[in-house]
Structures are given as C-alpha cells and as structure tokens.
Short mmCIF file of C-alpha atoms and ligand atoms in Angstrom, two decimals:
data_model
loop_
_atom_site.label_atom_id
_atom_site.label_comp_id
_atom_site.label_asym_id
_atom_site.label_seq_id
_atom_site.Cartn_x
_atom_site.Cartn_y
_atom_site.Cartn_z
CA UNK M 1 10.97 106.03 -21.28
CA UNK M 2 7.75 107.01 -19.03
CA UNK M 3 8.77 107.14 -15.55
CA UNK M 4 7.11 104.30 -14.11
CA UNK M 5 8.27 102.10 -16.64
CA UNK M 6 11.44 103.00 -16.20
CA UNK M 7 11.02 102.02 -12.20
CA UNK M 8 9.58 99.14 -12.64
CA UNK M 9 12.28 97.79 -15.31
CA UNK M 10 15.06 98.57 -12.38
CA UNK M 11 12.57 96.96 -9.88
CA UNK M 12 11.99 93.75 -11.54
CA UNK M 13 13.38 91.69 -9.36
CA UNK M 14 11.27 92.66 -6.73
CA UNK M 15 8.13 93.05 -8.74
CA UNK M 16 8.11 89.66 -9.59
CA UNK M 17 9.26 88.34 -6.64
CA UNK M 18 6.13 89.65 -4.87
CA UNK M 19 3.78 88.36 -7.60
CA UNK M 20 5.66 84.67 -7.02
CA UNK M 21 5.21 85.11 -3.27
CA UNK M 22 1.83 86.00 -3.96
CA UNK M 23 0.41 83.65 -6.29
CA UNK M 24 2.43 80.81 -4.37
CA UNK M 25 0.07 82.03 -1.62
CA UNK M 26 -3.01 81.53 -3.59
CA UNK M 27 -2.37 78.32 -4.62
CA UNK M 28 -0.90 76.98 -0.73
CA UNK M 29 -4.93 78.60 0.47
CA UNK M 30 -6.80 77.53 -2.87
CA UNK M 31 -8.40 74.28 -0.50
CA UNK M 32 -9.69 77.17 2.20
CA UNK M 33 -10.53 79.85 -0.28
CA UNK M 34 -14.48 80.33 -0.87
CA UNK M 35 -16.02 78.54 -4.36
CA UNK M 36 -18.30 81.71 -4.59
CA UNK M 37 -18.76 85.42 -3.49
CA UNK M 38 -21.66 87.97 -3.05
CA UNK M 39 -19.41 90.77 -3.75
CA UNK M 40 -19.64 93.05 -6.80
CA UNK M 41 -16.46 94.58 -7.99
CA UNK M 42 -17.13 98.26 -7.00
CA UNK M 43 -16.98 101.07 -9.23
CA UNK M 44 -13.59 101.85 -11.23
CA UNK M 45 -12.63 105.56 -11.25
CA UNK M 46 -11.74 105.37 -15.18
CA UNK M 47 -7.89 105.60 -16.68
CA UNK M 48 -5.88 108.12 -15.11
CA UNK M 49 -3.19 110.59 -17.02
CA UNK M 50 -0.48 109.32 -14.45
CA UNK M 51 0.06 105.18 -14.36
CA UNK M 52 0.41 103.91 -10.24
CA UNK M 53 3.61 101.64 -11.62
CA UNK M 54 2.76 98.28 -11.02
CA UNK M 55 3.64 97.99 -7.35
CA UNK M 56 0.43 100.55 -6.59
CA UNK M 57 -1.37 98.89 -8.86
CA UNK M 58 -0.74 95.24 -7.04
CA UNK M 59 -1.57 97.49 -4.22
CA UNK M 60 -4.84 98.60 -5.73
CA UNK M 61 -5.67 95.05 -6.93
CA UNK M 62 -5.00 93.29 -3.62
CA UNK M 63 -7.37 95.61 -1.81
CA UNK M 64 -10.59 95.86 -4.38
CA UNK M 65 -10.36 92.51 -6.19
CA UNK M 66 -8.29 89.92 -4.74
CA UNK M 67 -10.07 88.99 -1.85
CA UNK M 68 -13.00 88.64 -3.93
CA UNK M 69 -11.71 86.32 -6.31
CA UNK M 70 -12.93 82.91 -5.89
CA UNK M 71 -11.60 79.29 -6.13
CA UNK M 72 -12.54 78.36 -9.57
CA UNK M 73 -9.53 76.81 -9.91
CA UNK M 74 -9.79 74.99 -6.67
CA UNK M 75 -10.92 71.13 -5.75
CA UNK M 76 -14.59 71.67 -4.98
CA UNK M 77 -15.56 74.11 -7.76
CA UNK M 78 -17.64 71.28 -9.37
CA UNK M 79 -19.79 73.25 -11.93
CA UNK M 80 -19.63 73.50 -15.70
CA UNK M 81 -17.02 71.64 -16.31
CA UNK M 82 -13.84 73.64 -14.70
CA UNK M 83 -10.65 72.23 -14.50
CA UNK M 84 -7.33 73.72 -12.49
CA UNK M 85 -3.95 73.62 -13.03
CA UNK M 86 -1.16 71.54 -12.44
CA UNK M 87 2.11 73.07 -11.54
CA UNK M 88 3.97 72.31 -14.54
CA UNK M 89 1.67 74.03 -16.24
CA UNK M 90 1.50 76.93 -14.35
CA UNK M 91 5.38 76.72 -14.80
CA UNK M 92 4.73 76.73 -18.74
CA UNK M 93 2.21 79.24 -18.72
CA UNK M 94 4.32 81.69 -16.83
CA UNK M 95 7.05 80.95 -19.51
CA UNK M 96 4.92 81.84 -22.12
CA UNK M 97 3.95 84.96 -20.79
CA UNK M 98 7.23 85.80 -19.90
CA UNK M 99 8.85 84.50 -23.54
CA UNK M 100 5.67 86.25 -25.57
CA UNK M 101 6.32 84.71 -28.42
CA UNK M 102 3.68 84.74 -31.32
CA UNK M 103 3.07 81.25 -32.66
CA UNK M 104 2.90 81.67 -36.77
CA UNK M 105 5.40 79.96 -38.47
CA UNK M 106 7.28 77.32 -38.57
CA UNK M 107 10.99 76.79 -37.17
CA UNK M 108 13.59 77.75 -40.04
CA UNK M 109 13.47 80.94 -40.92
CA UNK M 110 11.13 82.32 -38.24
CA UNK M 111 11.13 81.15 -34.52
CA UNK M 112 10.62 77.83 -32.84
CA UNK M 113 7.38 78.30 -31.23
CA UNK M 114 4.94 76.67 -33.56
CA UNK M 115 7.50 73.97 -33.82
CA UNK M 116 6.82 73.43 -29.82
CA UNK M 117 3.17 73.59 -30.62
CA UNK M 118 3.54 70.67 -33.47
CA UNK M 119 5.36 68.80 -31.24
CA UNK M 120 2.50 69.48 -28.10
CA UNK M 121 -0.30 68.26 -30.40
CA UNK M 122 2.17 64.93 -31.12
CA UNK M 123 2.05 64.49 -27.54
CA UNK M 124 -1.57 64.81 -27.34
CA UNK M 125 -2.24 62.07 -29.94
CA UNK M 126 0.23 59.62 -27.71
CA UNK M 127 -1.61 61.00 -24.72
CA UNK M 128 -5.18 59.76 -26.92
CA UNK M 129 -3.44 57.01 -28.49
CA UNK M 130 -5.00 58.45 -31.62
CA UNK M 131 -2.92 58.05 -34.84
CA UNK M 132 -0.77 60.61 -36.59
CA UNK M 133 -2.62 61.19 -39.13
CA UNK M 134 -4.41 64.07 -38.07
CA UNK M 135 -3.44 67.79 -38.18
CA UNK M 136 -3.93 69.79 -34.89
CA UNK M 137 -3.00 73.44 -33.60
CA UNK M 138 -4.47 74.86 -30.60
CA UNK M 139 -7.19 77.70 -30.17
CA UNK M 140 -8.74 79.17 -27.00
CA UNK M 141 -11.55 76.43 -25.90
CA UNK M 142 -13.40 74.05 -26.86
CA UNK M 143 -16.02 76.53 -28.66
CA UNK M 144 -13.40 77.84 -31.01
CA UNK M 145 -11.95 74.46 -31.49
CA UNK M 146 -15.48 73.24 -32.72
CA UNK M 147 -15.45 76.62 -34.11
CA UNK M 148 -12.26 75.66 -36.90
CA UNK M 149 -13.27 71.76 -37.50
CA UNK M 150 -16.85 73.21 -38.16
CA UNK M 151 -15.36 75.72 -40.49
CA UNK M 152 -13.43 73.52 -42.63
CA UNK M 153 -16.86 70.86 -42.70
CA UNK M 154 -18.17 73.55 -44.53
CA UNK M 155 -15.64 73.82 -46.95
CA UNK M 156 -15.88 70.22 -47.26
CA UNK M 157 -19.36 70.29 -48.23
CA UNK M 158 -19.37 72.99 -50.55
CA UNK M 159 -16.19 70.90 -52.25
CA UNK M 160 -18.80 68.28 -52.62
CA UNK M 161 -21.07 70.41 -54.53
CA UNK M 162 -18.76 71.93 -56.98
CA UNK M 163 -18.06 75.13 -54.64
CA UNK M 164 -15.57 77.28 -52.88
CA UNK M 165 -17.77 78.44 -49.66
CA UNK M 166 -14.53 80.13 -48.26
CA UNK M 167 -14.12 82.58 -51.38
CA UNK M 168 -17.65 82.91 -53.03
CA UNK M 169 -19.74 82.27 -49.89
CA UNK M 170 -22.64 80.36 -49.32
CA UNK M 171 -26.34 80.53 -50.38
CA UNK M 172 -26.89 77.02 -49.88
CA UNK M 173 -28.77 75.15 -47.15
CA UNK M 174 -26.85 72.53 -45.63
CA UNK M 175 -27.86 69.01 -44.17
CA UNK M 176 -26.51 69.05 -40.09
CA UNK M 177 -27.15 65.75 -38.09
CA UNK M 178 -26.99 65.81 -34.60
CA UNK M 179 -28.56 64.24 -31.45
CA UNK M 180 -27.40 65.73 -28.38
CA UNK M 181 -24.49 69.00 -29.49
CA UNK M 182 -23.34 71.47 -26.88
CA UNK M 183 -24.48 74.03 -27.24
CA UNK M 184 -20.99 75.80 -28.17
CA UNK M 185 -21.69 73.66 -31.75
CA UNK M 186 -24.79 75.50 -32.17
CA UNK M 187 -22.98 78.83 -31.81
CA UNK M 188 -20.20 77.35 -34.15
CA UNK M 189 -23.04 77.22 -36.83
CA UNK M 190 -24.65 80.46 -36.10
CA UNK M 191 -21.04 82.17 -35.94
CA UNK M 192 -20.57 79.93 -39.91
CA UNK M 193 -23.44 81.00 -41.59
CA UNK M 194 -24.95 77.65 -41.53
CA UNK M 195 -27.71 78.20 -38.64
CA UNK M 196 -27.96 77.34 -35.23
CA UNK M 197 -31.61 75.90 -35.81
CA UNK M 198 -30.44 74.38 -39.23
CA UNK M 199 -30.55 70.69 -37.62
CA UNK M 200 -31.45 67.63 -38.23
CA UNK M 201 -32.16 66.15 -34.47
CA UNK M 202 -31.01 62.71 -35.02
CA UNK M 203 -33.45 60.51 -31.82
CA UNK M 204 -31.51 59.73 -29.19
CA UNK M 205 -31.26 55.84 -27.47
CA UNK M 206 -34.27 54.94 -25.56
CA UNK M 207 -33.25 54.67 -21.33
CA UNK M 208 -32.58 57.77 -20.13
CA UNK M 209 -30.08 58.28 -23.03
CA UNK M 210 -28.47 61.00 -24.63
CA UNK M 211 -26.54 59.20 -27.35
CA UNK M 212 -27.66 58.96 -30.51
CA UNK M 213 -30.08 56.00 -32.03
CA UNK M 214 -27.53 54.53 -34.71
CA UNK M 215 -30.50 52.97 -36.80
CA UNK M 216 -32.20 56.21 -36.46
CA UNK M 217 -29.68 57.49 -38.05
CA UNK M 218 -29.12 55.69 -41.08
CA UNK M 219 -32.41 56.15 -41.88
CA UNK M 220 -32.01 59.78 -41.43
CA UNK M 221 -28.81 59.26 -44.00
CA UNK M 222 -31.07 57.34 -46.43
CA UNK M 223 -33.56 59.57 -46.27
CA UNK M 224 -30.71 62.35 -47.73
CA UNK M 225 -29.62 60.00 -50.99
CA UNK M 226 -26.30 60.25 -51.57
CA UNK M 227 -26.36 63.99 -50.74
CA UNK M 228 -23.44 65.32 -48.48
CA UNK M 229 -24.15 66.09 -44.86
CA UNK M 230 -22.00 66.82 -42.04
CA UNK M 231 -22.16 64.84 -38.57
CA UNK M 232 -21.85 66.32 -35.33
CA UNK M 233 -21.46 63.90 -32.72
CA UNK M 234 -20.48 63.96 -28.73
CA UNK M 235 -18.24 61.89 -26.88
CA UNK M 236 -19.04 63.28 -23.75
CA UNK M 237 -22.71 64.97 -23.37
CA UNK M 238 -22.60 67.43 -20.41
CA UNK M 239 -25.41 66.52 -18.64
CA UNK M 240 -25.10 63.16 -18.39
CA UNK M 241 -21.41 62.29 -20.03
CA UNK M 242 -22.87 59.93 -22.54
CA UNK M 243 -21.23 59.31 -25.94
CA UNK M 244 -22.44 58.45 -29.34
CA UNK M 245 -21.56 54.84 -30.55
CA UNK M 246 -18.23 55.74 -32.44
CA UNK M 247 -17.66 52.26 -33.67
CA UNK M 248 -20.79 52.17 -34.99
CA UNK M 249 -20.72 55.89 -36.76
CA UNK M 250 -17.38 54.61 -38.49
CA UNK M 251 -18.71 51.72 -39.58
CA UNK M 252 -21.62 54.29 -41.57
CA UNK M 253 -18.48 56.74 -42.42
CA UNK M 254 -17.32 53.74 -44.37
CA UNK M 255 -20.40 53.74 -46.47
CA UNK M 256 -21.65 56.77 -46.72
CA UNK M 257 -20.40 60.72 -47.68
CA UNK M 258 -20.43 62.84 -44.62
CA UNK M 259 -17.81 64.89 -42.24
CA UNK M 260 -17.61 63.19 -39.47
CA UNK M 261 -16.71 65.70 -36.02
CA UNK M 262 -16.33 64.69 -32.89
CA UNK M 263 -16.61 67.04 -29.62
CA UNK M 264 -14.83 65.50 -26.97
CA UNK M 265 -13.91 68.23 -25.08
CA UNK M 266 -13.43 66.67 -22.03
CA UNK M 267 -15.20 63.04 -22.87
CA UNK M 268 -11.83 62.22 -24.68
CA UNK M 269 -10.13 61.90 -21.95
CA UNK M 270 -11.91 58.33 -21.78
CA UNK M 271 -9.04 57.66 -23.09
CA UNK M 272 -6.80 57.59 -20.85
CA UNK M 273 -8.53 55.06 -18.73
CA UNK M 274 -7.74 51.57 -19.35
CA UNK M 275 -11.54 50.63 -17.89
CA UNK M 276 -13.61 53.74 -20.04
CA UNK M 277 -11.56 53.94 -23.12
CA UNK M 278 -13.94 51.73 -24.61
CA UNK M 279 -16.10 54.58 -25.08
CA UNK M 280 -14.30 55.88 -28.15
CA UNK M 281 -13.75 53.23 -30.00
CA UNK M 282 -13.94 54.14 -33.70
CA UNK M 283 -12.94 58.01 -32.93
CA UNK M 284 -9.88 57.72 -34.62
CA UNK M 285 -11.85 57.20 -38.33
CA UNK M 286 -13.41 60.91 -37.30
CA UNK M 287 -12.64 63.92 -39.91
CA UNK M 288 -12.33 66.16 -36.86
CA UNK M 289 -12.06 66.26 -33.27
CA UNK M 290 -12.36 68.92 -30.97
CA UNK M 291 -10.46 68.40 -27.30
CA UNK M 292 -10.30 71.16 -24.12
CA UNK M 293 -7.37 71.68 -22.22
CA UNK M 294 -8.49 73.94 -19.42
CA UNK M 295 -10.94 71.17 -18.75
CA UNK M 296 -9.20 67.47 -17.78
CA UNK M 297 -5.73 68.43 -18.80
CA UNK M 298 -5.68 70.98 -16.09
CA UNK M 299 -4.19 73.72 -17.43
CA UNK M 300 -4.70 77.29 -17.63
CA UNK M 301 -7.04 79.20 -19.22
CA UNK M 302 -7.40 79.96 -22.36
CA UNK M 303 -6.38 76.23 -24.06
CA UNK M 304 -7.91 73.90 -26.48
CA UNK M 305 -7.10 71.91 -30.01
CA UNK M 306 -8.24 70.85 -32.86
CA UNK M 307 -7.64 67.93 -35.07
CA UNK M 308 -8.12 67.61 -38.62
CA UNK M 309 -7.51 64.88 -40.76
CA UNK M 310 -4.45 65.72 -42.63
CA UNK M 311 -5.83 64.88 -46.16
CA UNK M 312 -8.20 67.62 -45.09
CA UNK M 313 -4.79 70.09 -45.23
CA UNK M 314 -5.51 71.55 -48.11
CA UNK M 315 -9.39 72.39 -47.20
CA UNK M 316 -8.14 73.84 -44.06
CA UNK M 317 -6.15 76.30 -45.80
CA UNK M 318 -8.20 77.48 -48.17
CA UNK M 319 -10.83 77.87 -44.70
CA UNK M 320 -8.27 79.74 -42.64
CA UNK M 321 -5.86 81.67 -45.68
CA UNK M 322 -5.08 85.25 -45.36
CA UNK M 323 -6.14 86.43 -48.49
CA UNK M 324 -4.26 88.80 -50.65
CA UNK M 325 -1.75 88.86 -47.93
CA UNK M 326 1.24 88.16 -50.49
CA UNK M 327 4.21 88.50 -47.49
CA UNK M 328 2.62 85.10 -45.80
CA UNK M 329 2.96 83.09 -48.59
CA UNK M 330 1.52 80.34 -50.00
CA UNK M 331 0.58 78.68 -47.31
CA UNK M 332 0.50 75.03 -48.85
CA UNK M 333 4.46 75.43 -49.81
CA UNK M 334 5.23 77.54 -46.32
CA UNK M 335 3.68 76.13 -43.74
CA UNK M 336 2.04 79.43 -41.21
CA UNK M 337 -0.01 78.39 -38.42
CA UNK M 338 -2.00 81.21 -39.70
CA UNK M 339 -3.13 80.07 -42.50
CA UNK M 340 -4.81 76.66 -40.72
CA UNK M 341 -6.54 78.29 -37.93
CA UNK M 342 -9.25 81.12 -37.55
CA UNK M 343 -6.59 83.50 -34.98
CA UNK M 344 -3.51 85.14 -36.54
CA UNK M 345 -1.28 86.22 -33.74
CA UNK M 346 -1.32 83.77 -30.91
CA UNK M 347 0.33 83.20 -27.41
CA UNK M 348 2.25 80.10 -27.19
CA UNK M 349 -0.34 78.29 -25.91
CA UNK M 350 1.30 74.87 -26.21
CA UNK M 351 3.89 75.67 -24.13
CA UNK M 352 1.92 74.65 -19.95
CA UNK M 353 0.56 72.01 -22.25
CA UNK M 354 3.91 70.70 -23.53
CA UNK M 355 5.25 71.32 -19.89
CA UNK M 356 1.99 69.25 -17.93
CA UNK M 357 2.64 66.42 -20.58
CA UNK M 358 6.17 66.62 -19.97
CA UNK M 359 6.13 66.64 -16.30
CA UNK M 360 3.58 63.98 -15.46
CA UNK M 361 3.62 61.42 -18.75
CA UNK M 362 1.19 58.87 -19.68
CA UNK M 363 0.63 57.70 -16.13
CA UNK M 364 0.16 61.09 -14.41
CA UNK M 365 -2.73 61.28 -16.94
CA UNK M 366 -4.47 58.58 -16.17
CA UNK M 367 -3.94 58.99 -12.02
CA UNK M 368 -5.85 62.31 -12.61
CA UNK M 369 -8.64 61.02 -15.18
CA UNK M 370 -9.35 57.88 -12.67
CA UNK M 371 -9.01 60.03 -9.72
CA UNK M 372 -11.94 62.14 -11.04
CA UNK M 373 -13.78 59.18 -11.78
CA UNK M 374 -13.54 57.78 -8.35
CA UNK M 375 -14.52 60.85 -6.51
CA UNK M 376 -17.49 61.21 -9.04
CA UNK M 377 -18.45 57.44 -8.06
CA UNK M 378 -18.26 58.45 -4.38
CA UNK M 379 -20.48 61.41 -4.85
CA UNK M 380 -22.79 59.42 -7.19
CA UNK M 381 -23.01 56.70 -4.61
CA UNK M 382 -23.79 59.29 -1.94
CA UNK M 383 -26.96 61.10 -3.94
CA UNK M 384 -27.87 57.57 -4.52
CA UNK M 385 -28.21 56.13 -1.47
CA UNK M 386 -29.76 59.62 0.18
CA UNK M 387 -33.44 59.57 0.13
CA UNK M 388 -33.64 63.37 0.09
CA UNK M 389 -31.97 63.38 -3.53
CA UNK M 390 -31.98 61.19 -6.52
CA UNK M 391 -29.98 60.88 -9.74
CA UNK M 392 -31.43 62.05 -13.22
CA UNK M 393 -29.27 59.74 -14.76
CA UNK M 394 -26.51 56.85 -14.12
CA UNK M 395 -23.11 57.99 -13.12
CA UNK M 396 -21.09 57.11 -16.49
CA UNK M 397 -17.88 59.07 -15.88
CA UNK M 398 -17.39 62.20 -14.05
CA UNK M 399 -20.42 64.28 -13.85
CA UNK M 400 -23.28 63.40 -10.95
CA UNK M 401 -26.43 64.97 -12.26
CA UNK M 402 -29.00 64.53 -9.29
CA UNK M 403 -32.06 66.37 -8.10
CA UNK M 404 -34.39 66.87 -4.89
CA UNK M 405 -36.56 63.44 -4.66
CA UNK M 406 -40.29 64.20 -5.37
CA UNK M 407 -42.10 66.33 -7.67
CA UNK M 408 -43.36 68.55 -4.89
CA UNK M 409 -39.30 69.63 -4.22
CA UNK M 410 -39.20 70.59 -7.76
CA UNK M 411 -39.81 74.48 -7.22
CA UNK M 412 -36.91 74.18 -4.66
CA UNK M 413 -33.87 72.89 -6.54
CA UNK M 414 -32.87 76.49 -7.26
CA UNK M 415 -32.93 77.69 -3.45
CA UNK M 416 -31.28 74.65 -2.43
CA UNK M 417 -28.67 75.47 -5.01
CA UNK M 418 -28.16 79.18 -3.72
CA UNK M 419 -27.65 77.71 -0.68
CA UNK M 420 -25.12 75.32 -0.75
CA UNK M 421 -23.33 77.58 -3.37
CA UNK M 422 -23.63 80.88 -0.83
CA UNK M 423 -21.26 78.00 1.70
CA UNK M 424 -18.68 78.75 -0.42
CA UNK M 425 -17.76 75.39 0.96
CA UNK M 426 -18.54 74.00 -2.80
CA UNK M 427 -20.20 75.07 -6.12
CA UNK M 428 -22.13 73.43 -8.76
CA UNK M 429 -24.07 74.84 -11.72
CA UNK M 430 -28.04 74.37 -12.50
CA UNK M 431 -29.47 72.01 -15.56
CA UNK M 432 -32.44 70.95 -16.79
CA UNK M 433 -32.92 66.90 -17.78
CA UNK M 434 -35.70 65.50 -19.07
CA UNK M 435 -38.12 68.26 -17.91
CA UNK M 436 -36.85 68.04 -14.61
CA UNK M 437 -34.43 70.77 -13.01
CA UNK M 438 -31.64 69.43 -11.72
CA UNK M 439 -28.18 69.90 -10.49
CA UNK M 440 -24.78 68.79 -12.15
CA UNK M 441 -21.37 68.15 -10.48
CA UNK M 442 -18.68 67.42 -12.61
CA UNK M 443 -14.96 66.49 -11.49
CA UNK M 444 -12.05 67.11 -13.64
CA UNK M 445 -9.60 68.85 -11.20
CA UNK M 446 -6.78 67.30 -10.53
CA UNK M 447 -6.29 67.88 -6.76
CA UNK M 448 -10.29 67.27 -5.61
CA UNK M 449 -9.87 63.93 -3.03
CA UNK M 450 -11.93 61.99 -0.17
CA UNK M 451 -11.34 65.08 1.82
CA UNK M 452 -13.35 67.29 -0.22
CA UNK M 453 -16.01 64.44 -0.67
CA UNK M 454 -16.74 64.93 3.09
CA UNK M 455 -16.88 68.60 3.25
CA UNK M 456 -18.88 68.83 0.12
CA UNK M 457 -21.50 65.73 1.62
CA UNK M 458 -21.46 67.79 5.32
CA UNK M 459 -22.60 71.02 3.96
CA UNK M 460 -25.80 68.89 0.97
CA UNK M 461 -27.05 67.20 4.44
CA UNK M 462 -26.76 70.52 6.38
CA UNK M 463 -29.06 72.51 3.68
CA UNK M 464 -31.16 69.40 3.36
CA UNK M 465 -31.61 70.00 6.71
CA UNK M 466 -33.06 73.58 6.44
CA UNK M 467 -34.76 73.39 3.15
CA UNK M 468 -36.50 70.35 2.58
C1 PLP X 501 -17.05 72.95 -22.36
C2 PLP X 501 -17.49 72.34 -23.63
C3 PLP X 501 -17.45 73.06 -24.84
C4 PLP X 501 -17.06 74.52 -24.90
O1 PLP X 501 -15.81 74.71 -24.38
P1 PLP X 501 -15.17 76.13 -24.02
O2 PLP X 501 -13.82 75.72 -23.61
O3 PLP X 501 -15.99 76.70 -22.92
O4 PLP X 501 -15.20 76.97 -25.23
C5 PLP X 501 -17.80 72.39 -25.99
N1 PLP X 501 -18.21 71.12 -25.96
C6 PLP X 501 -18.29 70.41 -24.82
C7 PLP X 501 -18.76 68.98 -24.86
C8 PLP X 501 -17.93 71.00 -23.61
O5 PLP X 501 -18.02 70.31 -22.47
#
C-alpha cells in the first residue's frame, strides 16, 4: 500500500474528525461568510510524483481555496435559483459518500440501494401528493432530469410514427410546443437530436405573462391534424415564477395525441402550500415531470428526479437500455436502474433526500416552502413601495424580479448589480424581461429569515444611495 495511504487509513479517526470540526465550522459562520469574492484561484503547480496525504492537502486547501469559497449555500445567496442544505441531508449525503454504493439494481440479488432510491421517489410523490402511478429515479439536476423525460418523448413520438428512434435514429422533424422553456429544455433538445430552435413558440397570456395562451394553443394543435407533437410546459418560469394552466392542458391531453412534460423544477413545490397548490392543478395527468432537489428541497448538490408515467416503462427502456450488454439483462424482466435512466453508475443520491424527507415530514416541507414565500413577499413589498426601484412583474411565489425606476437608469442596472454583489452582504443574478434589464431574487433556502431581509434592504438603499 502507498505510504500515505497507508497513514491516512491508521489516521482516520483524526482525519475525519478535523473535516467534521471543520465543516461544522462552515456551516455555524455560513450567515457571516461573504455571498461573493474577487479572488481568482491562483495558479496550481500540476500533480506531483509524491501525494501530501490528506492532512497536507487539507492544509493546502485551507490556505489557497477555502477562504475564498463563498456562501452559495448560505441565506442571502438569492440568485439563480440556489438552494442549501438542511442537516439531515447533509447527514445523508455524508452517508452516501461514506457507504459509496452504486445505485443499479434492485434489492435481491444485488444491494439495497436502488431499493432506498424507489422508496425516496415514493416519498416524493406523498411529499407532491401526486399519484403512484408514475415511475421516477433520480439524475443530477433539473437539466438532466428534463434531459431523460425529453428522451423518452422522443421515443414516444417516433412509436407514433411506426419507428424505433432509440435503435435506428432519427431523420425526422418533430413538432415541439412551447411558450416560455428554460432554457436547460432547449439544451435537452439540442443534446436529443431534435433542435434547440426546432419550436413551435406557443403566445404567451396577455398582462405581463409568461404562461402560455391555452386557446392559442389549440389552435396551434389544430393547425398539426392529428399529427403527434410533444408539449413542453413550465410550472414555474424563472423570471417571473408563472405556470402554464395545467388544468386546462389536461383537459386538451384528453383530446388530443401529444407528450405532455412538465418542468417544475422548483415551481412544484407549489405544492406543498395549502394557499399556491392551486397552481398545479391537472399536473398529475402529465406524461413526465421533471423536479430539482438542490433547489427547494435543500439538499446537496448534485440532486434531481424524474417522473415518468409508468405505462411509459417500457418506452423508457428501450430509451435508456444498454445494448448488447447481455450480463444486465433484460431489463423489462430484471429491473436495473440502468436501463431507465441516461447514467450507469450512480452515487446514492436518494439517500440526503430520503434522510431530509425523513427528518422533517410533510410539515417541515411546507414551513420551508411558505417561509420562502413570505420573505419573497417582504422583499417584493419593499421594491414596491421604493421609488428608486420597481417590479417587472407581480410577486407570484418566490422570485422578486425588479429593476431601477426610469428608462434613463436603464444603462445602470448592471453597476448597481456589481455593487451590491461586491457587499458580499447578498447576491442576485442579472435578467432581461420584456426588453428591460432587470434583476431577479429568488428564495428557496431554507434558513433565509426577517434578519436577512434587513441586511439585504440596508445594503439596496446604501448603493441606491451612491449610484442613482
Ligand atoms: C434550474 C432549472 C433547471 C435546470 O436545473 P439544473 O439543476 O441547473 O440542471 C431547469 N428548469 C427550471 C425551471 C429551472 O429553474
């Protein structure tokens, strides 16, 4: 055995007691810690022959790059949409790292782990109150989870036309609906074969709206005669957090032949709001749904799912098979995870989710989601009622998308941005809405309060101050 692994196997104890101590320490500090740095990680001197064992190497990465790593994970990092993580899923994620075990098969002959995972995704559809009729595994964000459901539209569609996409590929041009996708869809597409600009922009509502014009539509559908298309629709737009009438898209699922996905990556969590689940009415009668974990369920990085309808299972195989790969099987009489999802070898990534949902139940859930709401109201009410700023659009769940008031300010949105970012105090990423640059906020972590409402107002009137 090489030396230093040798040492450090006899020095575990310590090792990871150290580590413990230390990331206990960046989580007690996360509140004080800056939301952004100016530092650039200085040159690395290349692998050496000789290892440092991992305590020189702590040493190493506590003088060059810890300090310089910033409180993503913290309560005022407001931009994209960035979630943290809750202890009991830090507690699972260290677990899984620890247990590295490689979620693939079912429990039986193999090991438990995807048997954790079936039983995370379970909790997931209580969590949603969606039924149990869909099929779900978990992938590393929201992209790849739009990603797989995308993946097995296709199959879909070519199944419509007399085809097998996933064996023969495809030639064919293929009718995509959509009003208002992330952008992560579009790369879905690209990444398929089917074409990012290969859309049908369905209008959206008039209003300062985002969601899609239902009648608009079904005229678009009429227009298509009977021919298959595939749907893409949001629950949760990230500029403004508006969602597509769901009711109303089930009611056309119903009539007509299309794959109906949703991407709620963090919009589903509507759901667990007694006052906003209204918002998803219908979303249960989708063919696919993608949700993020590292968003609202605050939990580590890298975790999403998917969910496919389960009379879709046999689509979704022949999607995801390893081909001539006789030693997996046939993956519709043994079940491998493998075989329904683009990644082979995976972490257990269920596990901090299983853990969170564990720990903190139904009610936990929906302290956190209407938490994040309320400080988002706050916030909203704040830009509102400040003549120096305005909102692009109405607060609808968690995301304040404002600007400078006046046209003239226009040209100064991005300094003021630099600015209140460079505090460290708070940071928040840049947008564009309806021609007009603006700034979005969104709240999903689980530990942001009234406390960091005030620091984060205090340092927006302090730059207005300067700038404007
Ligand atoms: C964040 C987001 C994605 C992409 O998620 P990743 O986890 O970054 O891959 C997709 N759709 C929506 C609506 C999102 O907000």
């Amino acid at each position: 055995m090489y030396h230093h692994l040798h040492k450090d196997l006899g020095n575990l104890d310590a090792l990871l007691d150290k580590v413990c101590t230390q990331g206990l320490d960046y989580l007690k500090t996360l509140r004080h810690r800056p939301t952004a740095t100016e530092h650039q990680v200085s040159d690395n001197h290349g692998l050496r022959e000789e290892g440092l064992g991992t305590e020189k190497a702590l040493e190493w990465f506590n003088q060059k790059l810890e300090p310089i790593i910033v409180a993503s994970s913290g309560p005022r990092y407001l931009g994209f949409v960035t979630g943290g993580s809750t202890p009991a899923s830090i507690a699972g994620d260290w677990l899984a790292t620890v247990y590295d075990q490689n979620t693939q098969t079912t429990g039986g002959e193999g090991d438990i782990s995807a048997a954790i995972e079936l039983e995370a995704i379970q909790l997931l559809l209580d969590l949603f109150e969606l039924p149990d009729d869909f099929f779900g595994g978990f992938v590393t964000g929201a992209t790849m989870s739009n990603f797989s459901c995308l993946a097995v539209a296709r199959q879909w569609y070519g199944k419509a036309l007399g085809k097998d996409y996933a064996k023969d590929g495809i030639r064919d041009k293929l009718h995509i609906l959509t009003a208002t996708p992330h952008s992560s869809s579009l790369k879905s597409l690209a990444m398929l074969g089917l074409g990012s600009r290969n859309i049908t922009k369905v209008n959206t509502l008039p209003g300062n709206r985002e969601a899609m014009d239902i009648a608009d539509l079904e005229t678009r559908i009429r227009e298509l005669k009977g021919e298959p298309f595939i749907l893409i629709s949001s629950a949760g737009t990230v500029n403004t957090v508006d969602f597509d009438d769901a009711e109303a898209i089930a009611g056309l699922h119903k009539k007509y032949r299309f794959w109906w996905h949703v991407d709620a990556a963090f919009g589903g969590f509507a759901a667990c709001s007694p006052e906003h689940k209204h918002l998803l009415k219908g979303w249960e009668q989708a063919d696919s749904i993608t949700v993020d974990c590292h968003k609202w369920l605050n939990v580590p990085y890298e975790n999403a799912f998917f969910l496919i309808k389960k009379e879709h299972n046999l689509l979704q195989a022949e999607t995801f098979q390893n081909s001539d790969a006789p030693y997996l099987g046939d993956p519709m009489e043994n079940f491998s995870y493998l075989n329904f999802l683009p990644e082979n070898s995976r972490r257990l990534k269920a596990l901090p989710v299983w853990f969170s949902l564990m720990a903190y139940g139904k009610k936990g859930y929906r302290e956190i989601v209407e938490n994040a709401i309320g400080m988002t109201r706050i916030f909203g009410d704040f830009i509102d009622q400040n003549p120096d700023f305005e909102l692009l659009a109405p607060v609808r769940l968690n995301t304040v998308c404002f600007t400078l008031s006046g046209e003239e300010n226009q040209d100064k949105v991005q300094s003021f941005l630099t600015a209140l970012n460079r505090t460290g105090k708070v940071f928040m990423t840049p947008t564009v809405y309806n021609g007009k640059k603006g700034i979005r906020a969104a709240f999903v972590n689980w530990m942001t309060d009234e406390r960091d409402i005030v620091i984060i107002t205090e340092e927006i009137n302090a730059i207005a101050k300067k700038i404007l």
